mmCIF file of C-alpha atoms in Angstrom:
data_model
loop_
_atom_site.group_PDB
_atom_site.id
_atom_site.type_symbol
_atom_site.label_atom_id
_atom_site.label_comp_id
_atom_site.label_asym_id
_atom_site.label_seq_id
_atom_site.Cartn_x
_atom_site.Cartn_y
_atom_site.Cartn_z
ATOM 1 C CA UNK A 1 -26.603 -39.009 -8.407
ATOM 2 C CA UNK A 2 -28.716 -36.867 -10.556
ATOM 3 C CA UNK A 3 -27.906 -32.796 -11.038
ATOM 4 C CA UNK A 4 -28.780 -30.754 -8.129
ATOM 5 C CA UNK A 5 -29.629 -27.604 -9.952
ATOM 6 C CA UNK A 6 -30.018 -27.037 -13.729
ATOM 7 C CA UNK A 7 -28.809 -23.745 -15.025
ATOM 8 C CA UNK A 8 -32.210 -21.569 -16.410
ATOM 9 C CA UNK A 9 -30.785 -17.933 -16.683
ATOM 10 C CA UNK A 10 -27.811 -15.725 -17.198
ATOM 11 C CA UNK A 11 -28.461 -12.265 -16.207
ATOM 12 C CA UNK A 12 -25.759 -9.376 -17.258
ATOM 13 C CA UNK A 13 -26.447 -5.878 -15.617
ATOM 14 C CA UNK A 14 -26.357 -3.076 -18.224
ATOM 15 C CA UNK A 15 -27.867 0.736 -18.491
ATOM 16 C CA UNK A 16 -29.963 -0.720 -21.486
ATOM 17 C CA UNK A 17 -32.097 -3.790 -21.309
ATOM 18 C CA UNK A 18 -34.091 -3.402 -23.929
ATOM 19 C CA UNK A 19 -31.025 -2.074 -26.077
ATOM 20 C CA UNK A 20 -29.027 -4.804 -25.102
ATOM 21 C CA UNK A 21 -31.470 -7.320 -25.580
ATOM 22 C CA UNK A 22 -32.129 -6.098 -29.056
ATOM 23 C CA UNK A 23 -28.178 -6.639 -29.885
ATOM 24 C CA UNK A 24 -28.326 -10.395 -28.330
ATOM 25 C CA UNK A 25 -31.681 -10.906 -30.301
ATOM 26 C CA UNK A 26 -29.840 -9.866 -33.757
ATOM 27 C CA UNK A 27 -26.607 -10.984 -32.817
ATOM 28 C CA UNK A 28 -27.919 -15.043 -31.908
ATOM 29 C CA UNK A 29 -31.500 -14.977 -33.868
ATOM 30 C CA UNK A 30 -32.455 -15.947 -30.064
ATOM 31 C CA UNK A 31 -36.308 -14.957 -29.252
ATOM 32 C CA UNK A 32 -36.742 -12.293 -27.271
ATOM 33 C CA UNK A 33 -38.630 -12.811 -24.071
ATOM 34 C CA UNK A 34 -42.476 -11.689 -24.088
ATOM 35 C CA UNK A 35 -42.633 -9.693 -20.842
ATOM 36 C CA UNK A 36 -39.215 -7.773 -21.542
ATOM 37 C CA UNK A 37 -39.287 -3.793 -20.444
ATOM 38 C CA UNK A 38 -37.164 -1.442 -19.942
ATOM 39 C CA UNK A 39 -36.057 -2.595 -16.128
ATOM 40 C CA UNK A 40 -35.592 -6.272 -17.181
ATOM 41 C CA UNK A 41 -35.136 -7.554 -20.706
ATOM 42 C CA UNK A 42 -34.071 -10.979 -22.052
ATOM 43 C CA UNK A 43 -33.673 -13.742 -25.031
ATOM 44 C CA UNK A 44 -34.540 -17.060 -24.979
ATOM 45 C CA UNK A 45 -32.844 -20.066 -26.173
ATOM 46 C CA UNK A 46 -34.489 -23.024 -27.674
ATOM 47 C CA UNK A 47 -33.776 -25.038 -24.608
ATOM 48 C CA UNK A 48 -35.132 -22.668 -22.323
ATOM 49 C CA UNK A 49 -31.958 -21.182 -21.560
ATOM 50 C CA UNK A 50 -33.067 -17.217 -20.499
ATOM 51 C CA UNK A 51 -30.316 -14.571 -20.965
ATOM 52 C CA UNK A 52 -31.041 -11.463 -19.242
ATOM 53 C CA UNK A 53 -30.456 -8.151 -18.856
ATOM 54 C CA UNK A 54 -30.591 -5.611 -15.871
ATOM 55 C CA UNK A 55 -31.238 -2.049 -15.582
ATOM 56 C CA UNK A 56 -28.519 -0.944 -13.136
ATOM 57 C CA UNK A 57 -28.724 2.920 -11.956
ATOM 58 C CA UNK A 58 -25.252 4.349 -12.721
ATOM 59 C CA UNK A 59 -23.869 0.618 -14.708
ATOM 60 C CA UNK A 60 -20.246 0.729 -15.364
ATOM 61 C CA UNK A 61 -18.811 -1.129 -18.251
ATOM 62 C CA UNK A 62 -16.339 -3.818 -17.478
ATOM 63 C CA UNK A 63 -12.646 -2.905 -19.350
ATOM 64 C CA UNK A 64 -11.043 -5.616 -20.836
ATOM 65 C CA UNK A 65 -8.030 -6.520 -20.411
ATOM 66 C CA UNK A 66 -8.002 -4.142 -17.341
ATOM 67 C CA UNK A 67 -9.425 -4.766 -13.966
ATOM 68 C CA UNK A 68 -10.358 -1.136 -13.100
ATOM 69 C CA UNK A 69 -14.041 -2.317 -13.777
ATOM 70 C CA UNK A 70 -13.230 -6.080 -13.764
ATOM 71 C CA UNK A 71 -15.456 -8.355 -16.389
ATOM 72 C CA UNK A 72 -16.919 -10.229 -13.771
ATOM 73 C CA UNK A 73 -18.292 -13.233 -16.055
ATOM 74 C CA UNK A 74 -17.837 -13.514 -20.038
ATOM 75 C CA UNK A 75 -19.727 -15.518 -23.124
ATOM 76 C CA UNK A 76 -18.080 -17.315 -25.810
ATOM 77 C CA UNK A 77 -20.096 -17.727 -28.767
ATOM 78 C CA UNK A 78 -19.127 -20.691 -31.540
ATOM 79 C CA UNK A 79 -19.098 -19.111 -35.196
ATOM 80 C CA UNK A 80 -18.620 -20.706 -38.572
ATOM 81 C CA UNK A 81 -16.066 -18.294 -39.400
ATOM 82 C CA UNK A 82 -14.196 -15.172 -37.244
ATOM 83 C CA UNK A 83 -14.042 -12.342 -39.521
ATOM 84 C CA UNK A 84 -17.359 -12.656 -40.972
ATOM 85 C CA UNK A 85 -18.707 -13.049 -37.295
ATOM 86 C CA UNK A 86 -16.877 -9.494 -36.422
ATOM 87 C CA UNK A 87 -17.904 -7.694 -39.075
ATOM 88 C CA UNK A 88 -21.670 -8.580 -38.799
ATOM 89 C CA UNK A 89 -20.979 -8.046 -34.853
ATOM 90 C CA UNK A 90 -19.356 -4.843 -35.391
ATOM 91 C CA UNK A 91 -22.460 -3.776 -37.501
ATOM 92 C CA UNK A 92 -24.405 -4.687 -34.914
ATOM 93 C CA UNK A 93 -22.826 -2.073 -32.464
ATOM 94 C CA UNK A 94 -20.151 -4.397 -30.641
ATOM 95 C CA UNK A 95 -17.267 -3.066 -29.594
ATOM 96 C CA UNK A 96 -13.459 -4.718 -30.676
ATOM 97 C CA UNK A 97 -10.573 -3.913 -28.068
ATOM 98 C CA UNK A 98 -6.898 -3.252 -28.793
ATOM 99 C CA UNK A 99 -5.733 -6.083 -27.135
ATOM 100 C CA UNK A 100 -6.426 -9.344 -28.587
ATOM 101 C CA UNK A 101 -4.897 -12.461 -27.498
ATOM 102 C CA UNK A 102 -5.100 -14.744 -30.030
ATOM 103 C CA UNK A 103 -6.898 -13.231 -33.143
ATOM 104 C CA UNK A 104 -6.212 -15.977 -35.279
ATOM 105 C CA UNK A 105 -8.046 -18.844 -33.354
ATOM 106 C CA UNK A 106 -10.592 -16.611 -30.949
ATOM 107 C CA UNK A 107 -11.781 -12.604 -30.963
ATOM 108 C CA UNK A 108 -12.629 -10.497 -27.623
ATOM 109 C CA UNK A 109 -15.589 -8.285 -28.740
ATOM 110 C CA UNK A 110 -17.701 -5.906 -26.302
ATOM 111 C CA UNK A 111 -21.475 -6.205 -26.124
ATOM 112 C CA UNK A 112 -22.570 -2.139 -26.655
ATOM 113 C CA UNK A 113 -22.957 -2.394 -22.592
ATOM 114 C CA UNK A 114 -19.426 -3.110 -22.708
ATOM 115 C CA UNK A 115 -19.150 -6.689 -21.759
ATOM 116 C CA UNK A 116 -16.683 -8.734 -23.159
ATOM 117 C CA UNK A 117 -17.430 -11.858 -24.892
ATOM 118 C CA UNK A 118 -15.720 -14.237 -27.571
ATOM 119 C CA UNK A 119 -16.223 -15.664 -30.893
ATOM 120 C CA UNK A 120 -14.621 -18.938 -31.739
ATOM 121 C CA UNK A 121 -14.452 -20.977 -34.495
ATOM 122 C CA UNK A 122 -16.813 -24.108 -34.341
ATOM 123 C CA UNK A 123 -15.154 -27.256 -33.673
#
């Protein structure tokens, strides 16, 4: 039986779009989407896969490991090597929490919205 559905978008709510667009743009060398603004921004990957981002009137930023503000959803992100990856990230304007489960094979970072996401080491 073929696929029912096909995934075509990720959308992350945020304060920022446009911001957090830009960091996704630098971060993946994804293209950003034509008809982005500051209500509704977004990247596109070369297989059409749209990630986008939401202006949300008073946005609060998940907390990782807490569940105060719980992540709701996270992206992993394959890298050629982890501390090169968080240092350009960091650069960028991500965010690295205290707690880190397993620093030596995968990192938590924070997008500058505050959404946690992972780097790991391509396989």
């Amino acid at each position: 039986m073929p696929p029912l559905m096909k995934l075509t978008a990720i959308t992350l709510d945020c304060a920022d779009p446009l911001g957090l667009a830009a960091f996704y743009q630098q971060a993946t060398g994804l293209e950003p989407h034509p008809k982005s603004d500051a209500e509704f921004a977004g990247v596109t990957c070369e297989d059409g896969l749209f990630i986008g981002f939401q202006r949300v009137d008073g946005y609060r930023a998940p907390r990782w490991p807490g569940q105060e503000v719980p992540q709701q959803l996270h992206l992993c992100f394959a890298v050629a090597d982890l501390d090169e990856a968080e240092a350009e990230l960091l650069a960028l304007g991500a965010g690295r929490p205290d707690d880190q489960p397993d620093e030596a094979g995968w990192r938590v970072l924070t997008d500058p919205a505050g959404h946690p996401f992972c780097v790991v080491v391509k396989s």
